[in-house]
PDB file of C-alpha atoms and ligand atoms in Angstrom:
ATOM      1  CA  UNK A   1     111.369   5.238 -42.361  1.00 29.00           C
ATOM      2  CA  UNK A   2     108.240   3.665 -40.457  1.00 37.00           C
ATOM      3  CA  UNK A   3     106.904   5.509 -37.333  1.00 38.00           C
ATOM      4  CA  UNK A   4     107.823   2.805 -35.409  1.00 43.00           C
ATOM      5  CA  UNK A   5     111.317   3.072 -35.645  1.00 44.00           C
ATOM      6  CA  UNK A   6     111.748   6.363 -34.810  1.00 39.00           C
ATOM      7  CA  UNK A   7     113.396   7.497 -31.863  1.00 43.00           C
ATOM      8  CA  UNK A   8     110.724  10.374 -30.472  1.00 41.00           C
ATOM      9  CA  UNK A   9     113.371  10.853 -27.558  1.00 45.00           C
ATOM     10  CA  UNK A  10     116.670  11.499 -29.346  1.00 45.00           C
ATOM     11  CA  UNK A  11     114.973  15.249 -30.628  1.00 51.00           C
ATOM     12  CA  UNK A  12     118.172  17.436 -30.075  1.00 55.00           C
ATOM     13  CA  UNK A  13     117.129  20.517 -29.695  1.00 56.00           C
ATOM     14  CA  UNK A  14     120.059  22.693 -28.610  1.00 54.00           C
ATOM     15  CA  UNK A  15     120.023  25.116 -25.846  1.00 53.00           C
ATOM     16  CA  UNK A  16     119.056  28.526 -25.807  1.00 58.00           C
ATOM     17  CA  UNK A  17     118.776  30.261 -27.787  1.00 58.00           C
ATOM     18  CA  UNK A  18     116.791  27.687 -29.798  1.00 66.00           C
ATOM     19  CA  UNK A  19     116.311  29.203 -32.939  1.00 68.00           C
ATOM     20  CA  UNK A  20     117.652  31.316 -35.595  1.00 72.00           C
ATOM     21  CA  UNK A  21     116.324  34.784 -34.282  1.00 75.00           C
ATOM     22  CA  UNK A  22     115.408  35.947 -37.610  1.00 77.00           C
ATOM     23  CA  UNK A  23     112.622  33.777 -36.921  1.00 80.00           C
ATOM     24  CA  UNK A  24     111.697  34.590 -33.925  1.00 83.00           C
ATOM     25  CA  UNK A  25     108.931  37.261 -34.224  1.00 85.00           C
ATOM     26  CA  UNK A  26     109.437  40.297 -31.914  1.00 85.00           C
ATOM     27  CA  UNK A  27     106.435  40.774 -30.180  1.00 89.00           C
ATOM     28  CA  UNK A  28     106.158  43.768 -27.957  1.00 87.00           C
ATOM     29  CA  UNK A  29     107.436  42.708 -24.691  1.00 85.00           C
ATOM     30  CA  UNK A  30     104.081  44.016 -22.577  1.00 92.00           C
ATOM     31  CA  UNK A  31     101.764  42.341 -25.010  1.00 95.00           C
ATOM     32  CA  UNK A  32     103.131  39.041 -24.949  1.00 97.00           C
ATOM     33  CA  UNK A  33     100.995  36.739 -22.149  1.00 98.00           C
ATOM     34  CA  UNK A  34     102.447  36.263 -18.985  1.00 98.00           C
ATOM     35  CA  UNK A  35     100.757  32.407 -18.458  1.00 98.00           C
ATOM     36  CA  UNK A  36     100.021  30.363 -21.395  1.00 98.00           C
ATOM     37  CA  UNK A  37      98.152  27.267 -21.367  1.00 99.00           C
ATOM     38  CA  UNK A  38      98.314  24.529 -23.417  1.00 99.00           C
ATOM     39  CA  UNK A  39      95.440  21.985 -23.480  1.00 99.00           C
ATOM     40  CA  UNK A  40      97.797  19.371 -25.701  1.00 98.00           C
ATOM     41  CA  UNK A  41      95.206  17.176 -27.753  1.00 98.00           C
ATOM     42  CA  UNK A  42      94.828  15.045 -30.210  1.00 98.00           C
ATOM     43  CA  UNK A  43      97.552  12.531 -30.375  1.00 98.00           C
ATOM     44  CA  UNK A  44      95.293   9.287 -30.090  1.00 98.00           C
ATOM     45  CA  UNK A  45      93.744  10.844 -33.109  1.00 98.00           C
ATOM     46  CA  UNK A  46      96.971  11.311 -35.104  1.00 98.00           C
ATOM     47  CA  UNK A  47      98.068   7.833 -34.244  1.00 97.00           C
ATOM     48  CA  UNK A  48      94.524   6.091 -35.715  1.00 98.00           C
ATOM     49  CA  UNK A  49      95.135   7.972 -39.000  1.00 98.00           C
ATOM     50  CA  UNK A  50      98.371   6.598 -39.582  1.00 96.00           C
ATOM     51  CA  UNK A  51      97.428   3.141 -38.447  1.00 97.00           C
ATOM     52  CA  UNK A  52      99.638   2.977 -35.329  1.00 96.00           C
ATOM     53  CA  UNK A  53      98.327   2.540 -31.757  1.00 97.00           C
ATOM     54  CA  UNK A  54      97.413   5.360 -29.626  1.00 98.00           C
ATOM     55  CA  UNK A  55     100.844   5.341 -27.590  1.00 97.00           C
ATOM     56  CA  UNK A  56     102.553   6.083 -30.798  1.00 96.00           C
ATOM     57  CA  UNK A  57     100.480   9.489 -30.594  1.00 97.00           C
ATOM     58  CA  UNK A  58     101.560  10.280 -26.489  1.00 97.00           C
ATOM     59  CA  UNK A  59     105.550   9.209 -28.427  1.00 96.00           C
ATOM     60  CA  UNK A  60     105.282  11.271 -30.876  1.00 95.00           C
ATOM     61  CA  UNK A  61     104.088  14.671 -28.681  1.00 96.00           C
ATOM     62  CA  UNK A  62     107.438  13.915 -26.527  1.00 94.00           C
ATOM     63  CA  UNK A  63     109.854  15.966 -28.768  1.00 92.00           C
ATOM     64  CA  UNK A  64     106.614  18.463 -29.513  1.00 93.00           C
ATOM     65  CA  UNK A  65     106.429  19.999 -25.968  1.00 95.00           C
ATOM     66  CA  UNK A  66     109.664  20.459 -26.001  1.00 94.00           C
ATOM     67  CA  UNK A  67     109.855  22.338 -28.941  1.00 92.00           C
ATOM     68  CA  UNK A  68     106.624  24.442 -27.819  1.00 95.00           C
ATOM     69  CA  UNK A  69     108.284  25.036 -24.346  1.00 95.00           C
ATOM     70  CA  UNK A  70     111.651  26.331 -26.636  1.00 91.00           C
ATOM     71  CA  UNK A  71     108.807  28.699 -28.178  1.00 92.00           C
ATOM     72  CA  UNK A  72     107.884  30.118 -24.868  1.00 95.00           C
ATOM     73  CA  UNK A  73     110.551  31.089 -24.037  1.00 92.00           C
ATOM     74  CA  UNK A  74     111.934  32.350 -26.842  1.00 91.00           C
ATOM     75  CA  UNK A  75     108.308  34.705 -27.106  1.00 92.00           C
ATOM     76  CA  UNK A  76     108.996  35.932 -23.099  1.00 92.00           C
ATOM     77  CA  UNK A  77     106.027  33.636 -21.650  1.00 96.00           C
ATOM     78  CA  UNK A  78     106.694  33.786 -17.735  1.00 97.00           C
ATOM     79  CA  UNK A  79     104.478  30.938 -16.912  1.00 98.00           C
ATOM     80  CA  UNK A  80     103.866  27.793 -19.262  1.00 98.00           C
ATOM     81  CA  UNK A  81     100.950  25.446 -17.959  1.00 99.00           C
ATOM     82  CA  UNK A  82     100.535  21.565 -20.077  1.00 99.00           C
ATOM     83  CA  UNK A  83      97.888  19.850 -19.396  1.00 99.00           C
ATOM     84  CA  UNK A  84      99.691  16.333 -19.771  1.00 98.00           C
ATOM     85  CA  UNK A  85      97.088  14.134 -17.642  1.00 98.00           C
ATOM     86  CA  UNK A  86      93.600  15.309 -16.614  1.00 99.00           C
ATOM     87  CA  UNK A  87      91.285  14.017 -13.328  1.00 98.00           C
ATOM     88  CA  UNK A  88      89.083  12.467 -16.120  1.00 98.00           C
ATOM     89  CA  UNK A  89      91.710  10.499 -17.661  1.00 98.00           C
ATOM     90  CA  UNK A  90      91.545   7.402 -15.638  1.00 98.00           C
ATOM     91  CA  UNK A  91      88.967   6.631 -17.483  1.00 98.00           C
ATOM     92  CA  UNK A  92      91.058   4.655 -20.433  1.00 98.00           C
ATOM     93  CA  UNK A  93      91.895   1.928 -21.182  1.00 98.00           C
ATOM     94  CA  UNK A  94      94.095   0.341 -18.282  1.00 98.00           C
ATOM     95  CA  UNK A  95      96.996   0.151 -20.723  1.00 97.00           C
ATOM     96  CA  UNK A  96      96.757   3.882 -22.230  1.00 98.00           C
ATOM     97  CA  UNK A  97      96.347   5.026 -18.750  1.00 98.00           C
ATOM     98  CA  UNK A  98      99.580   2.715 -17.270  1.00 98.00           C
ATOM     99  CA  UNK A  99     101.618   3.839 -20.628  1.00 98.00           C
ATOM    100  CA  UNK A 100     100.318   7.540 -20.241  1.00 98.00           C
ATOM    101  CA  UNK A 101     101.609   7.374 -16.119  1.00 98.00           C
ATOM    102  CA  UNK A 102     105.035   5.857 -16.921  1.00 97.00           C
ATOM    103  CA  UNK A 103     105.320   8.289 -20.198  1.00 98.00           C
ATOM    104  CA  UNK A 104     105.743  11.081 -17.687  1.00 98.00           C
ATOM    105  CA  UNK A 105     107.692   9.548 -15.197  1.00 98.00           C
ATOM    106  CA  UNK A 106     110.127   8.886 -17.984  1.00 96.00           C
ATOM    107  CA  UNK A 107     109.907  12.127 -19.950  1.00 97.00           C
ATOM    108  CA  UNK A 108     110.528  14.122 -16.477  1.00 98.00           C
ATOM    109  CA  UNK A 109     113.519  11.901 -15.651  1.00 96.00           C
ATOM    110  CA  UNK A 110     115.458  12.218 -18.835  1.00 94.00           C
ATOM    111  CA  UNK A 111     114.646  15.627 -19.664  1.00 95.00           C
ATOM    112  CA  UNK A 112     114.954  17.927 -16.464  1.00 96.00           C
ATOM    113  CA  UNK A 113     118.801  18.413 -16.993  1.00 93.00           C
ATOM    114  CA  UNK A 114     117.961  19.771 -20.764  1.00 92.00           C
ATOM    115  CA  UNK A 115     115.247  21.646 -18.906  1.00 94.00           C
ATOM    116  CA  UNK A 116     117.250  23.243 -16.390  1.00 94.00           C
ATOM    117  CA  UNK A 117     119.798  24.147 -18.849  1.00 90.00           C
ATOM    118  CA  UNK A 118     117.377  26.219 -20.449  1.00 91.00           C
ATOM    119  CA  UNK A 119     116.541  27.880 -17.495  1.00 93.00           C
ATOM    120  CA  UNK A 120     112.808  26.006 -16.972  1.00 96.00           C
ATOM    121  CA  UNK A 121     111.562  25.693 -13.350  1.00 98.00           C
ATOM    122  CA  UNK A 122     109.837  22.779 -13.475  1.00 98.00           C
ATOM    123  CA  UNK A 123     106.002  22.303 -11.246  1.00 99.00           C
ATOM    124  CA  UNK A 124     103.716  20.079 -10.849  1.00 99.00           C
ATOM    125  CA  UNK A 125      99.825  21.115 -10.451  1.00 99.00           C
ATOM    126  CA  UNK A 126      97.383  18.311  -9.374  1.00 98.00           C
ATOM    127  CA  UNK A 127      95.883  16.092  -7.026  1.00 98.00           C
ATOM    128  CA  UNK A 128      98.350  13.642  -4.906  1.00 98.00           C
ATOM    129  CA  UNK A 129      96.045  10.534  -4.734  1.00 98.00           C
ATOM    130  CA  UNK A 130      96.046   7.940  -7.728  1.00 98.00           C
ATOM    131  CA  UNK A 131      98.607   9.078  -9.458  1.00 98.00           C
ATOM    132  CA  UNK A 132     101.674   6.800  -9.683  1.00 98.00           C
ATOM    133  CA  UNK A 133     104.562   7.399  -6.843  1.00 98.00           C
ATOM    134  CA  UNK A 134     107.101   7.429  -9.650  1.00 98.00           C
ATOM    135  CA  UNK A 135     105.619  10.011 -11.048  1.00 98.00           C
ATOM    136  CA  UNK A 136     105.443  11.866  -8.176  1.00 98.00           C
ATOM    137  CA  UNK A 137     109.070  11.189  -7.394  1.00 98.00           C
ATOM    138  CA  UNK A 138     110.534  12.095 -10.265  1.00 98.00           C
ATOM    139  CA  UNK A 139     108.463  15.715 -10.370  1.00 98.00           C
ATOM    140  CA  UNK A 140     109.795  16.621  -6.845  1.00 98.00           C
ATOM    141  CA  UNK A 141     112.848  15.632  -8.288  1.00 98.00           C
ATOM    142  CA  UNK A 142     113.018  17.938 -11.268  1.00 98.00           C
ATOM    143  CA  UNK A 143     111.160  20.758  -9.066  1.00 98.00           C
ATOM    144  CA  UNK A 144     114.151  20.085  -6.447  1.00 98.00           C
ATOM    145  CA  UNK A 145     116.578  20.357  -8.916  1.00 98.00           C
ATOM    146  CA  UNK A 146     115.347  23.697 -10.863  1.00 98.00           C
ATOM    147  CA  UNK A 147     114.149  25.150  -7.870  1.00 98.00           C
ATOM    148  CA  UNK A 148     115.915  28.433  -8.769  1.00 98.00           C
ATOM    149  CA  UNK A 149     115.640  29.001 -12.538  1.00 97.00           C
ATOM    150  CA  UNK A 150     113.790  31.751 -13.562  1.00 95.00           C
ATOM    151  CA  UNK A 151     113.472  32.191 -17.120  1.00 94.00           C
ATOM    152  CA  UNK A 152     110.211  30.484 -17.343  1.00 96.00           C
ATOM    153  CA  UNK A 153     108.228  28.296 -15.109  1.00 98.00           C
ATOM    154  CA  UNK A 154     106.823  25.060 -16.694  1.00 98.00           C
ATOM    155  CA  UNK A 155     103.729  23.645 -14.595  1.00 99.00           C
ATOM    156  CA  UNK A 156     102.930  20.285 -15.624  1.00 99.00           C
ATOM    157  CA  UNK A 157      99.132  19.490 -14.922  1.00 99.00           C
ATOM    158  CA  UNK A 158      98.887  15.435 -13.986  1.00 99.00           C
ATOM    159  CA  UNK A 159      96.230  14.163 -12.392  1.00 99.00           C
ATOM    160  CA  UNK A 160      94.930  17.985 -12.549  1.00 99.00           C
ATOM    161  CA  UNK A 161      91.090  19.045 -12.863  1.00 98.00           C
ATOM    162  CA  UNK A 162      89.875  21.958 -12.380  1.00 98.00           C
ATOM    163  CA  UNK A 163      86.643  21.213  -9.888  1.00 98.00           C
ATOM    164  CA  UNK A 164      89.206  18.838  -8.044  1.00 98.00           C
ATOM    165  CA  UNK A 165      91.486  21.685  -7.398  1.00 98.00           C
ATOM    166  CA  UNK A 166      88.567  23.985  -6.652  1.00 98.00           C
ATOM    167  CA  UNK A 167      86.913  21.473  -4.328  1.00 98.00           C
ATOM    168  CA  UNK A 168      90.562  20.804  -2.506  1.00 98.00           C
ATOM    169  CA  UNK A 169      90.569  24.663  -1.869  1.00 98.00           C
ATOM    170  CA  UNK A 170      87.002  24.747  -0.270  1.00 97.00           C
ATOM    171  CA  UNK A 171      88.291  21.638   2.287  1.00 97.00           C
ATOM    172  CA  UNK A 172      91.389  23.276   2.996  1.00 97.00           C
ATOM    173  CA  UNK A 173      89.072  26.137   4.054  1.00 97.00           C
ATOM    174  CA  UNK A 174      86.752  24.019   5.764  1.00 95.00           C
ATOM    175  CA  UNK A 175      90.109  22.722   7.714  1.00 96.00           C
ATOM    176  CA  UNK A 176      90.970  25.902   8.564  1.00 96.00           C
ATOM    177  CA  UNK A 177      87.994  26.965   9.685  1.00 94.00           C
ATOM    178  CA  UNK A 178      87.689  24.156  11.997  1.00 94.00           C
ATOM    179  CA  UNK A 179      90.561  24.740  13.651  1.00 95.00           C
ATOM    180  CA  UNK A 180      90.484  28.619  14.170  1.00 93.00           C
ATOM    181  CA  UNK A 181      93.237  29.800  12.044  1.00 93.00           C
ATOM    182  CA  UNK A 182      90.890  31.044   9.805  1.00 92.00           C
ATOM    183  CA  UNK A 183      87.902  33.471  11.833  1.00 89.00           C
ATOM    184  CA  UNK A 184      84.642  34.148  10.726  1.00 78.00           C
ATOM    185  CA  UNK A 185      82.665  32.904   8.034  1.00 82.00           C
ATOM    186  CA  UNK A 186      83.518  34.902   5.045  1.00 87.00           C
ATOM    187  CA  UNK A 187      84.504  33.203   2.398  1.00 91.00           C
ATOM    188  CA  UNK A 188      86.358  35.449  -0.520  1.00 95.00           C
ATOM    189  CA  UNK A 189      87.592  34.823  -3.903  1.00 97.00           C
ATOM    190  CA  UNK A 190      91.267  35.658  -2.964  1.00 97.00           C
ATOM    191  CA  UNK A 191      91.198  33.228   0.314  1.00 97.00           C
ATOM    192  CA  UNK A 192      90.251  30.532  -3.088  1.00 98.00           C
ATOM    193  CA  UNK A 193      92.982  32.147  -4.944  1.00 98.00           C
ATOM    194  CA  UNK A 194      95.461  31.466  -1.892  1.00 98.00           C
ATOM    195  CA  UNK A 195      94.620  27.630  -1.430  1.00 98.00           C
ATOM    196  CA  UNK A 196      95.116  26.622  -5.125  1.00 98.00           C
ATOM    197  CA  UNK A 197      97.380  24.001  -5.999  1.00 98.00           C
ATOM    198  CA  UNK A 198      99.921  27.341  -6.666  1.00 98.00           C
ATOM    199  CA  UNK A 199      99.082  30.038  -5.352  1.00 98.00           C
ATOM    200  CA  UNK A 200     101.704  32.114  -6.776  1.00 98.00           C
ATOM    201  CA  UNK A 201     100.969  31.596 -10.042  1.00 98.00           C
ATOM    202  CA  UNK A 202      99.083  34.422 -11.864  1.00 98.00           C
ATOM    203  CA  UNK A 203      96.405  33.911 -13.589  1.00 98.00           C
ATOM    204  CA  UNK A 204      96.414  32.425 -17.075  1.00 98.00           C
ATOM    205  CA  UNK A 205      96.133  34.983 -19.617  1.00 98.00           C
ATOM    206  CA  UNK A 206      95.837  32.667 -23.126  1.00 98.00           C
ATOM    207  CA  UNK A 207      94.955  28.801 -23.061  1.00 99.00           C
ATOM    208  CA  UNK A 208      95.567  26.993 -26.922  1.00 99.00           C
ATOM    209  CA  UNK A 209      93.971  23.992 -27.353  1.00 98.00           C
ATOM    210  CA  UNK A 210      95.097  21.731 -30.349  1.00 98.00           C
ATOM    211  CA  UNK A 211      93.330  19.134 -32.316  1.00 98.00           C
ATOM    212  CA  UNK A 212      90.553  21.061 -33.092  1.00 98.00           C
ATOM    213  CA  UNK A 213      88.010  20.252 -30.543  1.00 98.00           C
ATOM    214  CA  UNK A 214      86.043  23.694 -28.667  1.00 98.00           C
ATOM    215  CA  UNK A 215      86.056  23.490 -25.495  1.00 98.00           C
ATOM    216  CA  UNK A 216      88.318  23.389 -22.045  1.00 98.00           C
ATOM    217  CA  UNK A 217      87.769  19.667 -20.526  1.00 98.00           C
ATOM    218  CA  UNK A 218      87.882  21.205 -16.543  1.00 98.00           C
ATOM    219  CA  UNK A 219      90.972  22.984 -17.236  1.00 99.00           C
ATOM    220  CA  UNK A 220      92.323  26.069 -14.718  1.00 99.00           C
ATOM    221  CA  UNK A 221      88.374  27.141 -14.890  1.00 98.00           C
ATOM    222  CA  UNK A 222      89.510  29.295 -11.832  1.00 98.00           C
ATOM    223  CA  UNK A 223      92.521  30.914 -13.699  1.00 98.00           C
ATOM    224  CA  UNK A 224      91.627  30.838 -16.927  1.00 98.00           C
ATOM    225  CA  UNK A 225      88.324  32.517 -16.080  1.00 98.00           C
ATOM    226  CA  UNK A 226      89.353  35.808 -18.432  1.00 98.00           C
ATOM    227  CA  UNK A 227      91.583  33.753 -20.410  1.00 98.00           C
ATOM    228  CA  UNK A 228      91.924  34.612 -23.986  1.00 98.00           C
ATOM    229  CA  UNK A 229      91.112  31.315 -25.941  1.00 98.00           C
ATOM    230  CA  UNK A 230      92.256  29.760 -29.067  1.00 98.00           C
ATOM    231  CA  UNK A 231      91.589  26.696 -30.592  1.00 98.00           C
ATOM    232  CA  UNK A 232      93.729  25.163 -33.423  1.00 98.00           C
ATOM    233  CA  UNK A 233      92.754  22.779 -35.784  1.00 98.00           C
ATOM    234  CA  UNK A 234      96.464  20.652 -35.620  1.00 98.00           C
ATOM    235  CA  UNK A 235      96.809  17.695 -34.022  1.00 98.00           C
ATOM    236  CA  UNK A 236      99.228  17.884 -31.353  1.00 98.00           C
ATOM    237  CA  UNK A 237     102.021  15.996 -32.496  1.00 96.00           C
ATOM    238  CA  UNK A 238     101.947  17.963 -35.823  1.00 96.00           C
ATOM    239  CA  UNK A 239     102.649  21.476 -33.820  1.00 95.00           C
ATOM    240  CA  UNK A 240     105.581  23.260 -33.023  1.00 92.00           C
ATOM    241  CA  UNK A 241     106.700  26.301 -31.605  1.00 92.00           C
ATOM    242  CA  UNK A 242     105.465  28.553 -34.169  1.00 92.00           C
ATOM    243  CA  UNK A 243     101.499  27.220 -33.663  1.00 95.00           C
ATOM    244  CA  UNK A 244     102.203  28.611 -30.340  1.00 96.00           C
ATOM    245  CA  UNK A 245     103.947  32.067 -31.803  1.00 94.00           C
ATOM    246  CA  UNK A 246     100.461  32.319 -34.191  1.00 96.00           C
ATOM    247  CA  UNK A 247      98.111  32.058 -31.085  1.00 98.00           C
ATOM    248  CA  UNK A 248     100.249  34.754 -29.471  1.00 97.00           C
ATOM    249  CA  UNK A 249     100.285  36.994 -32.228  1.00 95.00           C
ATOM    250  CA  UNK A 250      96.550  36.648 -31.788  1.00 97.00           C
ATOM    251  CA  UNK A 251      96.527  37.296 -28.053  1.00 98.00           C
ATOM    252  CA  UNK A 252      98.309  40.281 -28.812  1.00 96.00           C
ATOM    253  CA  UNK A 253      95.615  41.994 -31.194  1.00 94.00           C
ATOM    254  CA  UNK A 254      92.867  40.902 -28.499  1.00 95.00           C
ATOM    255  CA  UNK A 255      91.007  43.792 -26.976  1.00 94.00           C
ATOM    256  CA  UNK A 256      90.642  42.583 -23.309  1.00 95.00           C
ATOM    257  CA  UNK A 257      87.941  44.179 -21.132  1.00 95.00           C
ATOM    258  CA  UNK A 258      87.652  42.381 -17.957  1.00 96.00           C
ATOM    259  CA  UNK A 259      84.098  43.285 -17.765  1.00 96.00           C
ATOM    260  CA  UNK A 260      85.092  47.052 -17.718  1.00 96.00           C
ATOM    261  CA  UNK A 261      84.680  49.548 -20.914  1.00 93.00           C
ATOM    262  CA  UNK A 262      87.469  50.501 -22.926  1.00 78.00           C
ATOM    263  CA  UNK A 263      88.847  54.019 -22.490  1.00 68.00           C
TER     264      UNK A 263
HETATM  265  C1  IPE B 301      95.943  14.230 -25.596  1.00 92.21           C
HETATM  266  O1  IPE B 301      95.661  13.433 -26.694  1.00 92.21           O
HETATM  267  C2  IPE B 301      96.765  13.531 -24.552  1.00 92.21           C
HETATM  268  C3  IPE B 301      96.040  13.200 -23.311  1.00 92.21           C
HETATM  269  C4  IPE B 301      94.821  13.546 -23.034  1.00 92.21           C
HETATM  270  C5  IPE B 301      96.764  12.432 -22.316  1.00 92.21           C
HETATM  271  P1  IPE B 301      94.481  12.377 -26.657  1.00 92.21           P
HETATM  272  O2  IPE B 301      95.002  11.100 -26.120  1.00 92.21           O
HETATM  273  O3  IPE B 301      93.298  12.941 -25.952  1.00 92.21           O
HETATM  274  O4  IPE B 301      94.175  12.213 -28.199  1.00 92.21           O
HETATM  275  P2  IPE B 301      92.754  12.206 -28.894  1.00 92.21           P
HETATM  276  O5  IPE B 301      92.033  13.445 -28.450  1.00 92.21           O
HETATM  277  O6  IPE B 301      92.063  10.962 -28.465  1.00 92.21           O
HETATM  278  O7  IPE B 301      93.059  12.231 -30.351  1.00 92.21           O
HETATM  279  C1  IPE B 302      92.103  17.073 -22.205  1.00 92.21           C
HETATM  280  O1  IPE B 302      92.014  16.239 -23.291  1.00 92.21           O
HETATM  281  C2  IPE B 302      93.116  16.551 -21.233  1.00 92.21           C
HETATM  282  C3  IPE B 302      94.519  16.648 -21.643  1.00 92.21           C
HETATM  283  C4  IPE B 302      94.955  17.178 -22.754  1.00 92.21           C
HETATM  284  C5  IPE B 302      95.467  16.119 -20.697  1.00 92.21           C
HETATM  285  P1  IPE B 302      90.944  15.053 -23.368  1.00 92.21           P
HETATM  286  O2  IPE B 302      91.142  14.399 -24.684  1.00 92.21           O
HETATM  287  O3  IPE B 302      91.051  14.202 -22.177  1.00 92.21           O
HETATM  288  O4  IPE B 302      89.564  15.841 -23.300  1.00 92.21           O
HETATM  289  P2  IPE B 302      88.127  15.499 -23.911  1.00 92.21           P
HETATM  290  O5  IPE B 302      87.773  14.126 -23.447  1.00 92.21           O
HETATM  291  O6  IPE B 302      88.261  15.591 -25.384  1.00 92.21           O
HETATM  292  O7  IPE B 302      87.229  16.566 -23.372  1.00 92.21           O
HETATM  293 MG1   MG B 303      91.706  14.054 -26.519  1.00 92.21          MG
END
């Protein structure tokens, strides 16, 4: 069968429990990260090699998150963050960037009920202007709608960047400021904390980037700034949920400091 005739959205992966749990390692339950990011690259790159159009890469990732999101919650991850669509992104090609914005609408609108079966509360992190209205309809949709699930919470990052989010903290601030309901002029890392994008969201404990490249492309640099990190070589559309089991397995034997001495 061609790539081109297959159906990336017709994936049926069944409820949970997802897997046979033979095959589901048992990690010790206080090891296992609390917030796991996923910096999900490399699908224009898969698409060249087989000769298909860039699209065909953002297709083929569709059934691919869904199978890594099955793997969170199957591990115990509390908090899930994809970074679908970054601040930088605009910068394609007007019809990768108009495919990549109607992509999400469309993957948020026919999968939120097989979301919210699984228990997923669905978020959205990012900035409001520039990115599509559908898109923005259809994630206050889906958060409407799984408002109150709380096996895991899955934040999808469109239109995120970091500095955006950072900057958008500082002029909330600056708002405040202005108009008294903050006083004084000290300015402290957890008044930041508190005008993120969401504030209640810990902060990220292990962020997996795929396709190989090293680094974080402006991704939660605030939350992420004692983040574990692990970069694997696979393209994203060739992962699955146990790429995402290895790098936790690998979070787990980490010896995190914090800056402080271990006892
Ligand atoms: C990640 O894959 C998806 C998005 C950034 C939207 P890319 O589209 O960046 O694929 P490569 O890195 O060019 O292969
Ligand atoms: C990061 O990937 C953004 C997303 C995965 C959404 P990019 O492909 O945009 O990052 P760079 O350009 O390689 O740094
Ligand atoms: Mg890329």
């Amino acid at each position: 069968m061609s790539f081109e005739n297959l159906d990336y959205t017709s994936l049926d992966i069944p409820a949970a429990p997802f897997s046979d749990m033979s095959i589901i390692p048992s990690f010790d339950k206080k090891k296992v990260p609390q917030h796991v990011g996923v910096i999900m690259d490399g699908n224009g790159r898969w698409a060249q090699e087989r000769g298909l159009i860039r699209t065909n890469g953002h297709q083929a990732a569709e059934p691919v998150v869904f199978d890594i999101i099955a793997g969170a919650i199957e591990a115990g991850v509390r908090y899930l963050s994809l970074y679908t669509f970054s601040t930088e992104n605009w910068k394609r090609s007007p019809q990768e960037v108009r495919f990549l914005m109607g992509f999400s609408r469309d993957i948020i609108h026919r999968r939120v009920d097989q979301m919210n079966e699984w228990g997923v509360r669905v978020r959205w992190s990012g900035r409001r202007p520039k990115l599509w209205k559908s898109v923005i309809d259809e994630l206050e949709i889906a958060q409407e709608k799984t408002k109150n699930n709380t096996i895991i919470d899955v934040i999808f990052c469109i239109n995120y960047g970091g500095r955006a989010e950072i900057a958008d903290a500082a002029a909330e601030i600056a708002r405040e400021v202005a108009t008294g309901k903050i006083k004084g002029n000290k300015v402290t890392e957890k008044m930041i904390a508190e005008h993120l994008y969401l504030p209640d969201v810990p902060d990220c404990d292990l962020v997996v980037r795929t396709s190989g490249e090293q680094r974080t492309s402006n991704f939660l640099p605030w939350q992420a700034a004692y983040a574990e990190l692990d970069f694997v070589p696979e393209l994203f559309p060739d992962c699955n949920r146990q790429i995402l089991w290895r790098s936790i397995e690998k979070f787990t034997n980490r010896d995190r400091r914090f800056g402080g001495v271990k006892k």
